[in-house]
Amino acid sequence: MKKLLSVLLVLTMLLISLSACGVQNNAISHESDSQSVSDTEEIIENTPDNIEVRVAGMTGPTSIGMVKVISDSSKGEAQGNYKFTIAGSADEISPLIIKGELDIAAVPANLASILYNKTEGGVKLLAINNLGVLYILDKNTGIASVEDLKGKTIYATGKNATPEYTLRYILSSNGIDPDNDVTIEFKSEPAEIVALLNGSESGVAMLPQPYVIVAKSQVEGLEIALDLGEEWKKIDAESETVTGVIIARTAFVEDHPEAVKTFLNEYTESCKFVNANVEDAATLVEEAGIFKAAIAKQAIPFCNVTGTIGEDMKPVVNGYLNVLYNQNPAAVGGKLPGDDFYYIAK
């Protein structure tokens, strides 16, 4: 009897031991599975399709085209993983691109060329975001053509920048000497021009959108006389005024081509949305901190928002940069960019 009890005791202890081993093995198995899931999640988070893309725009027309992407991203509905920044000026964006702290940005067209030259090919042009946004405004002087500007004083912003080069090109191409046949008075802020026009019976000004809308709302009798984008096309049908473009760091394009393609798909769709849904887009413009919806609603139809990509953008941008280069090589960074400046998706 004692021998039987001993045998039973040994068997019981053996079963307990095996059961404990099973529990321990099961715990190890679950721990291994948990680690495997964690590793998988980390891999997913760092795939090229889901990498965080740092995108910047400015408080102006060059950011209008991306407002639908900004809105979708804020709601977690965008296809890409974006971090958007709206800067006050291009001066804030340039150093961040150079230092690699931004991946994609909306900038003036000539700045894209300057950055390309400064970084020795370190940026690529992804898209055109806006064509012409410059307009001649007239208060009681009867401007109906470029020729009518002869002998006039033109108040303008943008000295030593693309607005001045655009105005000079259009004047000289229409037989008007910018230095002798007209007087161009440059002001640092559109508000100064509005004050001057308000204080006189008549006057002529060159302003970009959305300041055109602001000026018209504040100066009685002020009207749009000339669209300088249209006047440019009369001179050279193969090129246009290019206000802004989308650029990306070359290293980012090469390392994350799928993320770039995803952004461009969403960006071009956003541009279509803006042009087809002006009122809704205006609300998104204000939500993004670009400018007020009431102004955006009136300005968007005059901002020539576009999402031109691929081969179609090359002749337009190249023609525009050529004009700037011929007036002042420094305006494009000293030389025209090469073919590798243009991003053409494979």
XYZ file of C-alpha atoms in Angstrom:
346
model
C 0.000 0.000 0.000
C 2.829 2.361 0.882
C 4.514 1.529 -2.423
C 1.294 2.378 -4.317
C 1.021 5.727 -2.549
C 4.603 6.540 -3.429
C 3.981 5.770 -7.090
C 0.854 7.955 -7.131
C 2.743 10.807 -5.458
C 5.515 10.654 -8.075
C 2.974 10.640 -10.918
C 1.130 13.620 -9.430
C 4.338 15.645 -9.091
C 5.295 14.739 -12.667
C 1.931 15.939 -14.011
C 2.255 19.225 -12.091
C 5.742 19.720 -13.480
C 4.592 19.041 -17.060
C 1.638 21.406 -16.609
C 3.947 24.177 -15.371
C 6.231 23.633 -18.321
C 3.235 23.894 -20.633
C 2.193 27.191 -19.084
C 5.749 28.533 -19.307
C 6.098 27.425 -22.923
C 2.723 28.948 -23.752
C 3.822 32.255 -22.143
C 7.013 32.228 -24.159
C 5.004 31.516 -27.300
C 2.685 34.511 -26.652
C 5.642 36.738 -25.834
C 7.242 35.716 -29.129
C 4.006 36.435 -31.017
C 3.724 39.838 -29.352
C 7.274 40.731 -30.357
C 6.556 39.604 -33.902
C 3.480 41.862 -34.139
C 5.444 44.820 -32.744
C 8.203 44.288 -35.294
C 5.636 44.115 -38.104
C 3.992 47.347 -37.003
C 7.365 49.080 -36.950
C 8.087 47.860 -40.477
C 4.691 49.121 -41.697
C 5.215 52.517 -40.103
C 8.499 52.944 -41.954
C 7.512 51.774 -45.402
C 7.993 54.373 -48.195
C 4.215 54.555 -48.737
C 3.581 55.617 -45.154
C 6.632 57.771 -44.398
C 5.834 61.213 -42.979
C 6.163 63.800 -45.760
C 6.957 67.312 -44.502
C 5.212 69.826 -46.754
C 5.278 73.641 -46.600
C 3.328 76.424 -48.274
C 2.972 80.175 -47.837
C 0.158 82.542 -46.912
C -0.668 83.347 -50.520
C -2.000 81.945 -53.783
C 0.723 79.304 -54.144
C -0.812 77.278 -51.302
C -4.431 77.398 -52.472
C -4.139 74.315 -54.674
C -3.189 72.038 -51.783
C -5.983 72.947 -49.352
C -7.990 69.774 -49.995
C -4.930 67.643 -49.189
C -4.336 69.694 -46.040
C -7.960 69.206 -44.987
C -7.975 65.470 -45.756
C -4.716 65.041 -43.849
C -6.083 66.825 -40.771
C -9.028 64.400 -40.749
C -6.891 61.321 -41.336
C -8.413 60.801 -44.787
C -5.362 61.494 -46.968
C -3.632 58.665 -48.791
C -0.207 59.929 -47.747
C 1.148 60.694 -44.293
C 1.736 64.476 -44.256
C 2.896 67.173 -41.886
C 1.899 70.576 -43.285
C 3.389 73.976 -42.415
C 2.111 77.344 -43.658
C 4.922 79.920 -43.554
C 4.707 83.680 -43.783
C 7.256 83.992 -46.578
C 9.579 82.065 -48.866
C 12.510 83.182 -46.704
C 11.266 80.816 -44.012
C 11.031 77.870 -46.390
C 14.339 78.093 -48.288
C 16.722 77.248 -45.407
C 14.525 74.343 -44.303
C 14.694 72.813 -47.789
C 18.470 73.301 -47.910
C 18.955 71.728 -44.463
C 16.704 68.776 -45.299
C 14.051 69.741 -42.743
C 11.320 69.908 -45.407
C 10.603 67.408 -48.162
C 8.140 69.252 -50.437
C 7.274 72.952 -50.698
C 5.235 75.458 -52.687
C 7.516 78.354 -53.661
C 7.827 81.121 -56.291
C 8.992 79.736 -59.636
C 12.249 81.683 -59.750
C 13.110 80.605 -56.187
C 12.872 76.988 -57.324
C 15.583 77.721 -59.907
C 17.692 79.591 -57.354
C 17.497 76.665 -54.914
C 18.335 74.195 -57.700
C 21.508 76.154 -58.499
C 22.411 76.804 -54.868
C 22.136 73.116 -53.946
C 23.725 71.935 -57.214
C 20.678 69.991 -58.301
C 19.404 69.288 -54.797
C 15.787 70.126 -55.656
C 13.401 68.999 -58.366
C 10.342 70.674 -59.844
C 7.247 68.514 -59.287
C 4.416 70.728 -60.557
C 3.197 74.193 -61.469
C 0.739 75.409 -58.835
C -0.240 78.880 -60.122
C 0.054 80.740 -63.383
C -0.416 84.508 -63.545
C -1.791 86.374 -60.532
C -0.634 89.903 -61.494
C -3.160 92.515 -62.615
C -3.157 96.160 -63.641
C -5.792 98.090 -61.684
C -7.213 101.363 -62.942
C -9.045 104.162 -61.205
C -10.567 106.618 -63.688
C -7.713 106.728 -66.233
C -9.229 104.664 -69.048
C -6.638 101.870 -69.343
C -7.800 99.377 -71.968
C -4.491 98.063 -73.363
C -0.800 97.891 -72.493
C -0.179 100.816 -74.866
C -2.451 102.965 -72.670
C 0.095 102.679 -69.844
C 2.532 104.927 -71.699
C 3.037 108.171 -69.802
C 1.368 106.827 -66.658
C 2.673 106.372 -63.111
C 2.265 102.746 -62.020
C 2.275 101.942 -58.320
C 3.565 98.422 -57.708
C 5.044 95.958 -55.239
C 7.812 93.471 -56.033
C 10.883 95.575 -56.828
C 13.869 93.456 -57.949
C 11.597 90.430 -57.994
C 9.390 88.606 -60.480
C 6.582 91.227 -60.506
C 9.042 93.886 -61.692
C 10.588 91.591 -64.306
C 7.135 90.610 -65.569
C 6.003 94.234 -65.887
C 9.198 95.292 -67.643
C 8.976 92.388 -70.094
C 5.374 93.172 -71.027
C 6.007 96.906 -71.355
C 9.123 96.546 -73.499
C 7.495 93.871 -75.682
C 4.732 96.386 -76.414
C 7.154 99.140 -77.408
C 7.179 100.951 -74.065
C 10.512 101.793 -72.427
C 10.060 100.919 -68.713
C 12.678 103.503 -67.707
C 11.536 106.444 -69.820
C 7.972 105.987 -71.066
C 6.381 105.199 -67.691
C 7.101 105.894 -64.029
C 7.105 102.810 -61.834
C 6.833 103.649 -58.139
C 7.511 100.633 -55.975
C 6.011 100.321 -52.517
C 6.872 97.781 -49.864
C 3.280 96.858 -49.008
C -0.015 96.706 -50.964
C -1.599 98.741 -48.152
C 0.533 101.729 -49.175
C -0.817 101.501 -52.705
C -4.398 101.275 -51.478
C -3.865 104.431 -49.412
C -2.430 106.297 -52.401
C -5.329 105.299 -54.653
C -7.849 106.231 -51.985
C -6.314 109.674 -51.693
C -6.427 110.534 -55.389
C -9.060 110.971 -58.088
C -7.274 108.588 -60.458
C -4.378 106.149 -60.540
C -2.871 102.945 -61.890
C -1.430 100.052 -59.921
C -0.009 96.568 -60.406
C -0.937 94.098 -57.660
C -1.113 90.311 -57.242
C -4.110 88.350 -56.041
C -5.560 88.287 -53.435
C -4.533 91.914 -52.841
C -6.417 92.872 -56.006
C -9.660 91.838 -54.319
C -8.707 93.648 -51.108
C -7.854 96.860 -53.015
C -11.082 96.756 -55.038
C -13.089 96.406 -51.835
C -11.427 99.442 -50.301
C -11.028 101.857 -53.227
C -14.195 103.135 -54.858
C -14.057 103.081 -58.656
C -11.033 100.752 -58.844
C -11.319 98.120 -61.601
C -9.204 95.369 -63.153
C -7.914 96.778 -66.428
C -5.387 94.175 -67.598
C -4.561 90.556 -66.778
C -0.771 90.459 -67.149
C -0.861 86.691 -67.576
C -2.985 87.126 -70.686
C -0.749 89.952 -71.920
C 2.281 87.667 -71.536
C 0.647 84.957 -73.659
C 0.000 87.499 -76.423
C 3.766 88.003 -76.605
C 4.796 84.345 -76.361
C 2.064 81.735 -76.770
C 4.428 78.903 -75.761
C 5.160 80.218 -72.272
C 3.210 81.850 -69.468
C 3.751 83.733 -66.264
C 4.425 81.105 -63.614
C 3.745 82.459 -60.167
C 4.468 79.357 -58.148
C 5.603 75.752 -58.311
C 5.899 72.648 -56.150
C 9.437 71.456 -55.461
C 10.924 68.520 -53.575
C 14.371 67.640 -52.331
C 16.089 65.418 -54.896
C 17.229 63.007 -52.167
C 13.645 62.609 -50.966
C 12.389 61.967 -54.510
C 15.037 59.305 -55.033
C 14.529 57.630 -51.647
C 10.714 57.742 -51.602
C 9.350 57.759 -55.175
C 6.039 56.171 -54.173
C 5.405 58.839 -51.531
C 6.077 61.519 -54.163
C 3.691 59.914 -56.640
C 1.012 59.645 -53.959
C 1.406 63.318 -53.082
C 1.201 64.400 -56.722
C -1.944 62.333 -57.256
C -3.586 63.931 -54.238
C -2.288 67.387 -55.125
C -3.603 67.382 -58.697
C -6.997 66.173 -57.461
C -6.962 68.950 -54.864
C -6.361 71.552 -57.595
C -9.352 70.202 -59.532
C -11.468 70.396 -56.383
C -10.471 74.026 -55.751
C -11.394 75.142 -59.263
C -14.684 73.226 -59.281
C -15.791 74.068 -55.726
C -14.728 77.661 -55.110
C -16.919 78.332 -52.078
C -15.940 75.125 -50.267
C -12.310 75.651 -51.210
C -12.433 79.190 -49.816
C -13.512 77.773 -46.458
C -10.567 75.353 -46.527
C -8.209 78.234 -47.412
C -9.195 79.997 -44.196
C -9.039 76.785 -42.140
C -5.474 76.256 -43.390
C -4.489 79.752 -42.231
C -3.710 81.032 -45.742
C -6.152 83.966 -45.829
C -9.798 84.769 -45.097
C -12.552 82.793 -46.822
C -14.419 85.924 -47.935
C -11.342 87.120 -49.835
C -10.464 83.630 -51.101
C -13.931 83.147 -52.567
C -13.474 86.179 -54.803
C -9.755 85.663 -55.479
C -9.630 81.965 -56.432
C -11.100 82.435 -59.953
C -8.301 84.947 -60.651
C -5.440 82.916 -59.143
C -5.052 80.491 -62.061
C -4.679 77.446 -59.811
C -3.255 74.540 -61.754
C -1.708 71.165 -61.081
C 0.422 70.864 -64.201
C 2.933 68.004 -63.953
C 5.251 65.971 -66.177
C 6.361 67.003 -69.637
C 3.626 69.658 -69.890
C 5.297 71.877 -67.300
C 8.749 71.985 -68.941
C 8.168 74.410 -71.849
C 6.018 76.708 -69.702
C 8.520 76.994 -66.857
C 11.555 77.057 -69.118
C 10.070 79.886 -71.199
C 9.257 81.890 -68.089
C 12.695 81.406 -66.525
C 14.324 82.382 -69.824
C 12.607 85.768 -69.723
C 13.758 86.357 -66.154
C 17.289 85.229 -66.975
C 17.531 87.638 -69.912
C 16.577 90.522 -67.640
C 18.667 89.529 -64.638
C 20.513 86.169 -64.382
C 20.536 86.483 -60.593
C 16.731 86.227 -60.659
C 17.064 82.501 -61.451
C 20.257 81.800 -59.520
C 22.819 82.753 -62.168
C 21.972 80.141 -64.784
C 19.019 78.244 -66.160
C 18.410 74.805 -64.623
C 19.149 71.646 -66.583
C 16.733 68.935 -67.665
C 17.267 67.093 -64.380
C 15.427 69.960 -62.681
C 12.114 68.558 -63.930
C 10.586 65.535 -62.224
C 8.943 63.228 -64.736
C 7.347 60.181 -63.110
C 8.308 56.852 -64.638
